[in-house]
Coordinates of C-alpha atoms in Angstrom, one line a residue:
M1 CA 4.4 -40.2 -44.8
P2 CA 6.3 -37.6 -46.8
D3 CA 8.9 -35.3 -45.2
L4 CA 7.5 -32.0 -44.1
E5 CA 8.7 -28.5 -44.5
P6 CA 7.1 -25.4 -42.8
Q7 CA 4.7 -23.7 -45.1
R8 CA 3.7 -20.0 -44.9
S9 CA 0.4 -20.6 -46.6
G10 CA -2.8 -20.9 -44.6
G11 CA -4.1 -24.0 -43.0
R12 CA -1.9 -24.4 -40.0
V13 CA -3.8 -25.0 -36.7
A14 CA -3.2 -22.4 -34.0
L15 CA -1.8 -23.5 -30.6
V16 CA -4.6 -21.6 -28.8
D17 CA -7.2 -23.6 -30.8
L18 CA -5.6 -26.9 -29.6
T19 CA -5.5 -25.9 -25.9
G20 CA -9.1 -24.5 -26.2
A21 CA -10.6 -27.5 -27.9
E22 CA -13.5 -29.2 -26.2
D23 CA -11.5 -32.5 -26.4
M24 CA -7.8 -31.5 -26.6
T25 CA -6.7 -35.2 -26.6
A26 CA -8.8 -35.9 -29.7
A27 CA -7.6 -32.7 -31.4
L28 CA -4.0 -33.7 -30.8
R29 CA -4.5 -37.2 -32.1
K30 CA -6.1 -35.8 -35.2
L31 CA -3.1 -33.6 -35.8
Q32 CA -0.7 -36.5 -35.2
D33 CA -2.7 -38.7 -37.6
Q34 CA -2.3 -36.0 -40.2
W35 CA 1.3 -35.1 -39.7
G36 CA 3.0 -37.7 -37.6
P37 CA 5.0 -36.9 -34.5
V38 CA 5.9 -33.3 -35.5
A39 CA 3.3 -30.9 -37.0
P40 CA 3.4 -27.4 -38.4
V41 CA 1.4 -24.9 -36.4
D42 CA 0.8 -21.2 -35.8
L43 CA 2.2 -19.9 -32.6
E44 CA -0.1 -16.9 -33.2
P45 CA -1.6 -15.8 -36.5
G46 CA 1.1 -15.6 -39.1
V47 CA 3.9 -16.8 -36.9
P48 CA 4.9 -20.4 -37.9
G49 CA 6.5 -23.0 -35.8
W50 CA 6.5 -26.7 -35.1
L51 CA 4.6 -28.6 -32.4
V52 CA 6.3 -31.8 -31.3
L53 CA 3.7 -34.5 -30.5
G54 CA 5.6 -37.7 -30.0
H55 CA 7.0 -38.7 -26.6
A56 CA 10.4 -39.8 -28.0
E57 CA 10.7 -36.6 -30.2
V58 CA 9.9 -34.3 -27.3
M59 CA 12.5 -36.1 -25.2
E60 CA 15.0 -35.5 -28.0
V61 CA 14.3 -31.8 -28.1
M62 CA 14.4 -31.4 -24.4
R63 CA 17.7 -33.2 -24.0
T64 CA 19.7 -31.9 -27.0
E65 CA 20.4 -28.2 -26.4
S66 CA 23.2 -28.3 -28.9
V67 CA 20.7 -28.7 -31.7
F68 CA 17.5 -27.2 -30.0
A69 CA 18.6 -24.2 -28.1
R70 CA 16.7 -22.0 -25.6
N71 CA 18.4 -18.8 -26.6
P72 CA 15.9 -16.8 -28.9
R73 CA 18.8 -15.2 -30.8
H74 CA 18.7 -18.4 -32.9
W75 CA 15.1 -17.6 -34.0
R76 CA 14.8 -16.2 -37.5
E77 CA 11.3 -14.8 -37.0
Q78 CA 10.8 -11.1 -36.6
L79 CA 7.7 -10.6 -34.4
P80 CA 5.5 -7.6 -35.1
P81 CA 5.5 -5.0 -32.3
Q82 CA 1.9 -5.9 -31.2
S83 CA 2.7 -9.6 -30.8
T84 CA 1.8 -11.2 -27.5
L85 CA 4.7 -13.6 -27.8
H86 CA 7.5 -11.1 -27.1
A87 CA 7.6 -11.7 -23.3
I88 CA 7.5 -15.5 -23.6
L89 CA 9.5 -16.3 -26.7
S90 CA 11.7 -13.3 -27.6
P91 CA 12.3 -10.8 -24.8
T92 CA 15.1 -8.3 -25.2
G93 CA 18.2 -8.6 -23.0
R94 CA 16.9 -11.3 -20.5
R95 CA 19.8 -12.8 -18.5
N96 CA 18.4 -15.9 -16.9
L97 CA 18.6 -19.7 -17.0
Y98 CA 15.4 -19.9 -19.2
F99 CA 16.9 -18.2 -22.2
S100 CA 20.4 -19.5 -22.0
D101 CA 22.3 -22.7 -23.0
G102 CA 25.5 -24.6 -22.2
A103 CA 27.9 -23.2 -19.6
E104 CA 25.9 -19.9 -19.2
H105 CA 22.8 -21.9 -18.4
R106 CA 24.6 -24.0 -15.9
R107 CA 26.0 -20.9 -14.2
L108 CA 22.6 -19.3 -13.9
R109 CA 20.8 -22.5 -13.0
L110 CA 23.0 -23.4 -10.1
P111 CA 21.7 -20.7 -7.7
V112 CA 18.1 -21.7 -8.5
D113 CA 18.8 -25.4 -7.9
E114 CA 20.6 -24.8 -4.6
A115 CA 18.0 -22.3 -3.3
F116 CA 15.1 -24.7 -3.9
A117 CA 17.1 -27.7 -2.5
D118 CA 17.9 -25.7 0.7
M119 CA 14.3 -24.5 1.3
D120 CA 12.8 -25.2 4.7
E121 CA 9.8 -27.4 3.8
V122 CA 8.2 -27.1 7.2
R123 CA 8.3 -23.3 7.0
T124 CA 7.1 -23.4 3.4
A125 CA 4.2 -25.6 4.3
A126 CA 3.2 -23.3 7.1
L127 CA 3.4 -20.3 4.7
V128 CA 1.2 -22.1 2.1
R129 CA -1.4 -23.0 4.8
V130 CA -1.6 -19.4 5.9
V131 CA -2.2 -18.3 2.3
C132 CA -4.9 -21.0 1.7
A133 CA -6.7 -20.2 5.0
R134 CA -6.8 -16.5 4.3
L135 CA -8.2 -17.0 0.8
I136 CA -10.8 -19.5 2.0
D137 CA -11.8 -17.1 4.8
S138 CA -12.6 -14.5 2.1
F139 CA -15.4 -16.5 0.6
A140 CA -16.3 -19.3 3.1
A141 CA -19.4 -17.4 4.5
K142 CA -20.8 -16.8 1.0
G143 CA -21.7 -20.4 0.2
S144 CA -20.3 -20.1 -3.4
A145 CA -17.1 -19.2 -5.1
D146 CA -15.2 -19.3 -8.3
L147 CA -12.3 -21.5 -7.4
M148 CA -10.2 -20.2 -10.4
G149 CA -10.3 -16.5 -9.7
E150 CA -10.8 -16.6 -6.0
Y151 CA -8.6 -19.4 -5.1
A152 CA -6.4 -21.4 -7.6
A153 CA -4.8 -18.4 -9.3
A154 CA -4.3 -16.5 -6.1
V155 CA -3.0 -19.3 -3.9
S156 CA -0.4 -20.4 -6.4
F157 CA 1.0 -16.9 -6.9
L158 CA 0.8 -15.8 -3.3
A159 CA 2.5 -19.0 -2.2
V160 CA 5.3 -18.6 -4.7
S161 CA 5.8 -14.9 -4.1
G162 CA 5.7 -15.6 -0.3
M163 CA 8.6 -18.0 -0.7
F164 CA 10.6 -15.1 -2.2
G165 CA 9.6 -12.9 0.7
F166 CA 7.1 -10.6 -1.0
D167 CA 4.2 -9.4 1.1
E168 CA 0.6 -10.0 0.0
R169 CA 0.1 -6.6 -1.7
Q170 CA 3.3 -7.2 -3.8
G171 CA 2.1 -10.7 -4.5
F172 CA -1.1 -9.4 -6.1
D173 CA 0.8 -6.8 -8.1
L174 CA 3.1 -9.5 -9.4
L175 CA 0.1 -11.7 -10.2
L176 CA -1.4 -8.9 -12.4
C177 CA 1.8 -8.5 -14.3
A178 CA 2.2 -12.3 -14.8
S179 CA -1.4 -12.5 -16.2
E180 CA -0.5 -10.0 -18.9
I181 CA 2.9 -11.6 -19.6
F182 CA 1.2 -14.9 -20.3
G183 CA -1.3 -13.3 -22.7
H184 CA -4.4 -13.0 -20.5
G185 CA -5.1 -9.4 -21.5
G186 CA -3.1 -6.2 -21.3
D187 CA 0.3 -5.4 -22.6
P188 CA 2.9 -8.2 -22.0
V189 CA 5.9 -6.1 -22.7
S190 CA 5.0 -3.3 -20.3
A191 CA 3.9 -5.8 -17.7
L192 CA 7.4 -7.4 -17.9
V193 CA 9.0 -4.0 -17.3
R194 CA 6.7 -3.4 -14.3
M195 CA 7.4 -6.8 -12.9
D196 CA 11.2 -6.2 -13.2
Q197 CA 10.9 -3.0 -11.2
I198 CA 8.8 -4.6 -8.4
V199 CA 11.4 -7.4 -8.1
M200 CA 14.4 -5.0 -8.3
D201 CA 12.9 -2.9 -5.4
H202 CA 12.5 -6.1 -3.4
V203 CA 16.0 -7.3 -4.1
I204 CA 17.4 -3.9 -2.8
A205 CA 15.2 -4.1 0.3
T206 CA 16.1 -7.7 1.0
R207 CA 19.8 -6.9 0.7
A208 CA 19.3 -4.3 3.4
E209 CA 17.3 -6.6 5.6
P210 CA 17.8 -10.3 4.7
G211 CA 15.2 -12.8 5.7
P212 CA 14.7 -16.6 5.4
N213 CA 13.5 -16.6 1.8
L214 CA 14.6 -17.5 -1.7
T215 CA 15.5 -13.9 -2.6
A216 CA 18.1 -13.8 0.2
S217 CA 19.5 -17.1 -1.2
F218 CA 19.7 -15.6 -4.7
I219 CA 21.4 -12.4 -3.4
K220 CA 24.2 -14.2 -1.6
H221 CA 25.0 -16.7 -4.4
P222 CA 28.3 -16.1 -6.1
S223 CA 27.2 -17.3 -9.5
F224 CA 25.1 -14.2 -10.2
E225 CA 27.1 -11.4 -11.6
D226 CA 24.8 -8.5 -10.7
D227 CA 21.3 -7.5 -9.6
T228 CA 19.9 -7.7 -13.1
E229 CA 20.7 -11.4 -13.3
I230 CA 19.1 -11.9 -9.9
V231 CA 15.9 -10.0 -11.0
H232 CA 15.6 -11.8 -14.3
S233 CA 16.1 -15.1 -12.7
M234 CA 13.5 -14.4 -10.0
V235 CA 11.0 -13.2 -12.6
V236 CA 11.3 -16.4 -14.7
A237 CA 11.1 -18.6 -11.6
I238 CA 8.0 -16.8 -10.2
C239 CA 6.2 -16.8 -13.6
A240 CA 7.0 -20.4 -14.5
A241 CA 6.1 -21.7 -11.1
N242 CA 2.8 -19.8 -11.0
E243 CA 1.8 -20.9 -14.5
M244 CA 2.4 -24.5 -13.6
L245 CA 0.9 -24.5 -10.1
V246 CA -2.4 -22.7 -11.0
T247 CA -3.1 -25.2 -13.7
W248 CA -2.1 -28.2 -11.6
I249 CA -4.3 -27.0 -8.7
A250 CA -7.3 -26.3 -10.9
A251 CA -7.1 -29.6 -12.8
T252 CA -6.7 -31.6 -9.5
L253 CA -9.6 -29.8 -7.9
R254 CA -11.8 -30.4 -10.9
R255 CA -10.8 -34.1 -11.0
M256 CA -11.6 -34.5 -7.3
L257 CA -15.0 -32.9 -7.8
T258 CA -16.1 -34.7 -11.0
D259 CA -14.3 -38.1 -11.3
P260 CA -16.3 -40.8 -9.6
R261 CA -13.1 -42.5 -8.5
Y262 CA -12.4 -39.5 -6.3
T263 CA -15.7 -37.8 -5.5
G264 CA -16.5 -40.3 -2.7
R265 CA -13.3 -39.6 -0.9
V266 CA -14.0 -36.0 0.3
T267 CA -14.0 -37.0 4.0
G268 CA -10.7 -38.9 3.5
V269 CA -9.1 -36.6 1.0
R270 CA -5.6 -37.7 1.8
R271 CA -6.3 -41.2 0.5
G272 CA -7.0 -40.1 -3.0
L273 CA -5.2 -36.8 -3.4
D274 CA -1.8 -38.0 -4.4
D275 CA -3.3 -40.3 -7.0
A276 CA -5.4 -37.4 -8.4
M277 CA -2.3 -35.2 -8.6
D278 CA -0.2 -37.8 -10.4
E279 CA -3.0 -38.6 -12.8
T280 CA -3.4 -34.9 -13.5
L281 CA 0.3 -34.7 -14.4
W282 CA -0.3 -37.4 -17.0
S283 CA -3.7 -36.5 -18.5
E284 CA -3.8 -32.7 -18.0
P285 CA -0.2 -31.6 -17.7
P286 CA 0.1 -28.1 -16.1
V287 CA 1.9 -26.8 -19.2
A288 CA 0.3 -28.4 -22.3
N289 CA 2.7 -26.8 -24.8
L290 CA 6.1 -25.9 -23.5
P291 CA 7.7 -22.9 -25.2
A292 CA 10.2 -23.0 -27.0
R293 CA 13.4 -24.2 -28.5
Y294 CA 15.1 -22.9 -31.7
A295 CA 16.9 -25.1 -34.2
V296 CA 20.6 -24.2 -34.3
T297 CA 21.1 -26.2 -37.6
D298 CA 19.1 -27.9 -40.3
C299 CA 17.9 -31.3 -39.0
T300 CA 15.2 -33.9 -39.2
L301 CA 12.9 -34.5 -36.3
G302 CA 10.4 -37.3 -36.8
T303 CA 9.4 -36.9 -40.4
A304 CA 9.8 -33.1 -40.4
R305 CA 12.6 -31.2 -42.0
I306 CA 13.6 -28.5 -39.5
R307 CA 15.5 -25.5 -40.8
A308 CA 18.0 -23.5 -38.7
G309 CA 16.1 -20.8 -36.9
D310 CA 12.7 -22.6 -36.7
A311 CA 10.8 -22.4 -33.5
I312 CA 9.9 -25.8 -31.8
V313 CA 7.2 -26.1 -29.2
M314 CA 7.2 -29.2 -27.0
G315 CA 3.7 -30.7 -26.9
V316 CA 3.8 -32.2 -23.4
A317 CA 0.1 -33.0 -23.4
A318 CA 0.4 -34.9 -26.7
A319 CA 3.6 -36.6 -25.6
N320 CA 2.1 -37.8 -22.3
N321 CA -0.7 -39.4 -24.3
D322 CA 1.5 -41.0 -26.9
P323 CA 0.4 -44.7 -27.1
R324 CA 4.1 -45.7 -27.1
V325 CA 4.2 -44.8 -23.4
R326 CA 0.6 -45.0 -22.3
T327 CA -1.3 -48.3 -22.0
A328 CA -4.7 -49.5 -20.8
D329 CA -3.1 -51.5 -18.1
D330 CA -4.0 -49.8 -14.8
L331 CA -1.5 -51.9 -12.9
F332 CA 1.3 -50.8 -15.1
E333 CA 0.2 -47.2 -15.2
A334 CA 0.2 -47.0 -11.4
N335 CA 4.0 -47.1 -11.5
N336 CA 4.6 -45.3 -14.8
R337 CA 6.7 -42.2 -14.2
S338 CA 7.6 -41.4 -17.8
H339 CA 5.4 -38.3 -18.2
L340 CA 7.1 -35.1 -19.3
S341 CA 5.2 -32.6 -17.2
F342 CA 8.4 -31.6 -15.3
G343 CA 10.6 -31.9 -18.4
V344 CA 13.9 -33.8 -18.8
G345 CA 17.4 -32.7 -19.6
P346 CA 19.2 -29.5 -18.6
H347 CA 16.1 -27.4 -18.5
A348 CA 14.0 -29.8 -16.4
C349 CA 11.9 -28.2 -13.6
P350 CA 14.1 -27.4 -10.6
A351 CA 11.3 -27.2 -8.1
K352 CA 9.3 -30.5 -8.2
R353 CA 9.1 -31.0 -4.5
P354 CA 8.1 -27.5 -3.5
G355 CA 5.5 -27.5 -6.4
R356 CA 4.0 -30.7 -5.2
L357 CA 3.9 -29.4 -1.7
V358 CA 2.0 -26.3 -2.7
V359 CA -0.6 -28.2 -4.8
K360 CA -1.3 -30.8 -2.2
I361 CA -1.8 -28.2 0.6
A362 CA -3.9 -26.0 -1.6
V363 CA -6.3 -28.8 -2.6
E364 CA -6.3 -30.4 0.8
S365 CA -7.0 -27.2 2.7
L366 CA -10.0 -26.4 0.6
M367 CA -11.6 -29.8 0.5
E368 CA -11.2 -30.6 4.1
R369 CA -12.8 -27.3 5.1
L370 CA -15.7 -27.0 2.6
D371 CA -18.2 -29.5 1.2
L372 CA -17.7 -28.4 -2.4
R373 CA -20.1 -29.1 -5.2
L374 CA -19.3 -28.1 -8.8
T375 CA -22.2 -26.1 -10.1
D376 CA -21.5 -26.1 -13.9
P377 CA -19.8 -29.2 -15.4
V378 CA -19.5 -27.4 -18.8
V379 CA -15.9 -26.0 -19.1
T380 CA -14.9 -22.9 -20.9
W381 CA -11.1 -23.0 -21.3
A382 CA -9.0 -19.9 -20.7
P383 CA -7.4 -18.6 -23.9
S384 CA -3.7 -19.6 -23.8
P385 CA -1.5 -21.3 -26.3
W386 CA 0.6 -22.8 -23.5
S387 CA -1.7 -23.9 -20.6
R388 CA -5.1 -25.5 -20.4
Y389 CA -7.2 -24.6 -17.4
P390 CA -10.9 -23.5 -16.9
S391 CA -11.8 -19.8 -17.1
T392 CA -14.0 -20.4 -14.1
L393 CA -14.6 -23.2 -11.7
P394 CA -17.9 -22.3 -9.9
V395 CA -18.8 -24.2 -6.7
T396 CA -21.3 -24.1 -3.9
F397 CA -20.9 -25.3 -0.4
T398 CA -22.5 -25.0 3.1
P399 CA -21.6 -21.5 4.2
E400 CA -19.5 -21.2 7.3
R401 CA -21.4 -19.5 10.1
Q402 CA -18.6 -19.1 12.7
A403 CA -16.3 -16.1 12.6
A404 CA -13.5 -16.4 10.2
R405 CA -10.4 -17.8 11.7
T406 CA -7.3 -15.8 11.7
P407 CA -4.2 -18.0 11.1
A408 CA -1.0 -17.1 12.8
R409 CA 1.7 -15.4 10.8
V410 CA 4.7 -17.4 9.7

């Protein structure tokens, strides 16, 4: 296969067309058959980049920040003002772990690692159960619901914002901002400004009245130089956690409702839920295409000649299905933990345990309480270049006749 160079002529596939394909795995295999482990793509119309499809190649990008940096100052693209990519790939003046490298990244990551490591999991589990129960109460008597809009999207964000000490109203305000930031309508740039202000107000209020939450942990950590770094770090943690959790919850729910290996286990959901969650991490990773790294120098990746300043997107969904790491041996796959859904290297996910806790409680709470039946097996995928999840997940169930239960506050 000849070496590749990025072309500015037409013909590149768009990321959003891959995540929105009826069969994304087949679309990714076709791309890999054509280009090899690294393919030229459009991040959005007219904005070129590379999509890394091979497992080994994604690992190399994730682990080698000296060559593939997170700081967008290395990117040579100039995005048009109307681009939806600004907030995700090229925000102005963001001071957080996500857009930093080296010693600066380690300084800004330390408070995040320590805050999640010190979380009270019993208290967190109680908080998530309260959120789940309240959301289920809101539709349990109807006999039908859209589990995306009425449950998965809300429970993930309210759970995460609750961990930081935000109340429910603030949580919904933050959810609306995050939806715009990730390109689901609206203005991502102004949404980021609004989100910053909500978080800054919360930081100031928490400093005056500290509580047992992640915001208080961030405030007291000596690694942060000022409130701006605290706010920017909280925003990236909240947004990244939500984008991952909503997709993981939705994909696991859909698997439990449609896969014959799991549909018979509704009355004993605990027996199959962990398996369903793990299989989802492999087959439907919460972030299908992980943004983004920028080449610090000219280099070769796979068969592609990467130029300094090129943008590189890590195709986690493609890498997880690379035949070099996946087999048809069910016995082997049961213990295979080489998926890249949490990342590897210095920028790996810092909240694997809390994330798993939220997803398990969210799915378990719903399936133990309602006898869910998916009403439309045909899936329309939400338009996103990064994540792949259903626009809707309509279900019916036996309506609850008793008065809605009011869970205790945490």
